[in-house]
C-alpha positions in Angstrom: -1.6 14.6 -1.5 -0.4 11.2 -2.8 -2.4 8.2 -3.8 -2.1 4.6 -2.7 -2.9 1.3 -4.3 -2.7 -2.1 -2.6 -3.8 -5.6 -3.5 -4.2 -8.9 -1.6 -5.1 -12.1 -3.4 -5.3 -15.8 -2.7 -3.5 -16.7 -5.9 -0.8 -14.9 -7.9 -2.7 -12.1 -9.6 -2.0 -9.6 -12.3 -2.6 -6.0 -11.0 -2.0 -4.3 -14.4 -5.7 -3.2 -14.7 -5.7 -1.3 -11.4 -2.1 -0.1 -11.9 -2.8 1.4 -15.3 -5.7 3.4 -13.7 -3.3 4.7 -11.0 -0.6 5.6 -13.5 -2.9 8.0 -15.3 -3.3 10.0 -12.1 0.4 10.5 -11.9 0.5 13.6 -14.0 -2.3 13.1 -16.6 -5.7 12.9 -14.8 -4.2 13.9 -11.4 -1.5 16.1 -10.0 0.7 13.4 -8.5 3.7 13.9 -10.8 6.5 13.7 -8.3 7.4 10.0 -8.6 5.8 6.6 -8.3 6.7 3.1 -7.1 5.4 -0.4 -6.8 6.4 -3.5 -4.9 5.3 -7.1 -5.8 5.8 -10.0 -3.5 6.9 -13.4 -4.8 7.2 -15.8 -1.9 9.6 -14.3 0.6 11.2 -12.1 -2.1 9.9 -9.0 -3.6 10.4 -6.9 -6.8 10.4 -3.1 -6.4 10.3 -0.5 -9.1 10.5 3.2 -8.4 11.0 6.4 -10.5 11.0 10.1 -9.4 9.5 10.9 -12.8 5.7 11.3 -13.3 4.2 7.8 -13.8 2.4 8.8 -16.9 5.7 9.6 -18.6 7.9 7.0 -17.0 9.6 4.4 -19.2 10.0 2.2 -16.2 6.2 2.4 -15.6 5.6 1.3 -19.2 8.0 -1.6 -18.7 6.0 -2.8 -15.6 2.7 -2.3 -17.4 3.8 -4.3 -20.4 5.5 -7.1 -18.3 2.6 -8.3 -16.1 4.0 -9.6 -12.8 1.6 -11.9 -10.8 1.7 -11.5 -7.0 -0.4 -12.2 -3.9 0.5 -8.9 -2.3 1.2 -5.5 -4.0 1.7 -2.0 -2.7 2.0 1.0 -5.1 2.2 4.8 -4.7 2.1 8.0 -6.8 3.6 11.0 -5.1 2.7 14.7 -4.8 5.6 16.0 -2.8 5.1 18.1 0.2 7.9 17.0 2.6 11.3 16.3 1.0 12.6 17.0 -2.5 11.6 15.0 -5.6 14.2 12.2 -5.7 14.6 8.5 -5.8 15.4 8.2 -2.1 12.1 9.9 -1.3 10.0 7.8 -3.6 7.6 5.3 -2.0 7.2 2.4 -1.3 9.8 2.1 1.4 11.1 -1.4 2.4 12.8 -2.7 5.6 13.6 -6.1 6.9 12.1 -7.5 10.1 12.1 -11.1 11.3 13.5 -12.3 8.0 10.8 -10.8 5.8 10.6 -7.6 3.7 8.1 -5.1 5.0 6.8 -2.6 2.5 5.1 0.7 3.4 3.5 3.6 1.6 1.9 6.7 3.1 -0.5 9.3 1.9 -0.8 12.5 3.9 1.2 15.2 5.6 2.5 15.2 9.2 3.4 18.3 11.3 5.9 18.3 14.2 6.9 14.8 13.2 10.4 15.5 14.4 9.0 15.3 17.9 8.8 11.5 17.5 11.5 9.6 19.3 14.5 9.2 17.0 14.4 5.7 15.6 17.2 3.5 16.9 17.1 0.4 14.8 15.7 1.6 11.5 17.0 4.8 9.9 15.5 6.9 7.1 17.6 7.3 3.9 15.6 10.3 2.5 14.2 13.3 4.3 10.4 12.8 4.2 8.0 12.6 7.0 6.6 9.4 5.5 9.9 7.4 5.7 10.7 8.7 9.2 7.2 7.6 10.3 7.8 4.2 8.8 11.2 3.8 10.6 9.5 4.9 13.9 6.7 2.4 13.4 9.2 -0.4 12.7 11.2 0.6 15.8 8.1 0.4 18.0 7.3 -3.0 16.7 10.8 -4.4 17.0 11.1 -3.1 20.6 7.7 -4.5 21.5 8.4 -7.9 19.8 12.2 -8.7 19.6 11.2 -12.0 18.0 8.4 -12.8 15.7 5.2 -13.6 17.7 3.0 -16.5 16.7 -0.1 -14.4 16.4 0.6 -11.8 13.7 -2.8 -10.2 14.1 -1.6 -9.0 17.5 1.3 -7.3 15.8 -0.9 -5.4 13.3 -3.3 -4.3 16.1 -0.3 -2.9 17.9 0.8 -1.1 14.7 -2.7 0.4 14.5 -2.3 1.8 18.0 1.0 3.4 17.1 -0.7 4.8 13.9 -3.1 6.7 16.2 -0.1 8.6 17.5 0.9 9.5 13.9 -2.7 10.5 13.1 -2.4 13.0 15.9 0.4 14.7 13.9 -1.7 15.1 10.7 -3.1 13.0 7.9 -1.8 9.4 8.0 -3.3 7.0 5.4 -1.1 4.0 5.1 -0.6 0.6 3.4 1.8 -1.9 5.0 2.6 -5.5 4.1 5.0 -8.3 5.0 4.0 -10.2 1.9 1.5 -12.4 3.7 -0.7 -9.8 5.4 -1.8 -6.4 4.0 -2.8 -3.7 6.4 -4.7 -0.5 5.5 -5.0 2.4 8.0 -7.2 5.4 7.3 -7.2 9.0 8.5 -9.0 10.7 5.7 -9.5 8.8 2.5 -9.2 5.1 1.6 -11.6 2.8 -0.4 -11.6 -0.9 -0.9 -13.3 -3.7 -2.8 -13.2 -7.5 -2.7 -13.8 -9.3 -6.0 -14.9 -12.9 -6.0 -17.2 -15.2 -8.0 -19.4 -14.4 -9.7 -17.0 -12.0 -11.4 -18.3 -9.3 -13.8 -17.0 -6.4 -15.9 -15.3 -3.3 -14.6 -14.4 0.0 -16.3 -11.5 2.3 -15.3 -12.4 5.9 -14.5 -9.1 7.3 -15.7 -8.6 5.6 -19.0 -10.6 3.7 -21.6 -10.2 0.1 -20.4 -13.0 -2.4 -19.7 -12.2 -5.8 -18.3 -14.3 -8.9 -17.9 -12.8 -10.5 -14.7 -14.7 -13.7 -15.5 -12.4 -14.3 -18.4 -9.3 -13.6 -16.3 -10.1 -15.6 -13.2 -11.2 -18.9 -11.8 -14.3 -19.4 -9.5 -12.0 -19.8 -6.5 -10.1 -16.5 -6.9 -10.4 -13.8 -4.3 -8.8 -10.4 -4.8 -9.1 -7.3 -2.6 -8.0 -3.9 -3.9 -7.4 -0.8 -1.7 -7.0 2.6 -3.2 -7.2 6.3 -2.2 -10.0 6.9 -4.7 -12.1 4.2 -6.4 -10.4 3.2 -9.7 -13.6 1.9 -11.4 -16.9 3.7 -11.9 -19.2 0.7 -12.2 -18.3 -1.2 -9.0 -19.3 -0.6 -5.4 -16.3 0.5 -3.4 -16.4 0.8 0.4 -15.0 3.9 2.1 -13.0 3.5 5.3 -13.6 5.8 8.3 -11.2 7.9 10.3 -9.1 5.7 12.5 -10.3 2.5 10.9 -7.9 -0.2 9.9 -8.3 -3.3 7.8 -6.2 -6.5 7.7 -6.2 -8.7 4.6 -4.7 -12.2 4.1 -4.9 -14.0 0.8 -7.6 -11.7 -0.5 -9.9 -12.1 2.5 -10.6 -9.3 5.0 -9.8 -11.0 8.3 -10.1 -8.0 10.6 -12.0 -4.7 10.5 -11.6 -2.4 13.4 -14.9 -0.8 12.7 -16.6 -4.1 13.5 -14.4 -5.3 16.3 
């Protein structure tokens, strides 16, 4: 299956360290060679880079890695295709507009009988993956429930989590979703997360020889949360999410955990 990477931070933050670890799994240390993508939020805008080539061999990936982009919210994905051909239109993350903001989504897993979902009316898939169809269906459900943006966004994400339960009933549905302010993680089978804050220490990537001292790269006020399918470092304590659990982050802080609600 695919692998996910997400970041939420309280200040614009460079994700190159984690991203480089993920890239290695895209055809070198892992089998996810069917494309990759990453979306960085900058204010209300976002930059998105995608390539159907393996991330370990992608010139676009090298460009992103050598040109650090700082962001408060990031979603990335490396693909191992199971539904839909290997192509740019089927490469995650997928982006749609709602309430004047870009919403970014990436999925890890495989759904069966997903065509039984009600056909999306507002949002239409461009490619032919179960992942993008599920995203369009989710967005349709939200738009129909909330024609205009509600004041309490946590209510929206709780509603999305309920709809994700329907998708989990169709197979494996691990998801990252962000509007640039909030970052949501929903788990069916495998997601891990970590929040880094002062006092910062050193960390070593599992997939490549890179050690970083976060104390040299941060200020005492920085808060950065990272979500990944598998832990990216071997000398930090990552927390594993449970089946049906969803987390909601804002500016690096975990503001809702369904397992503790």
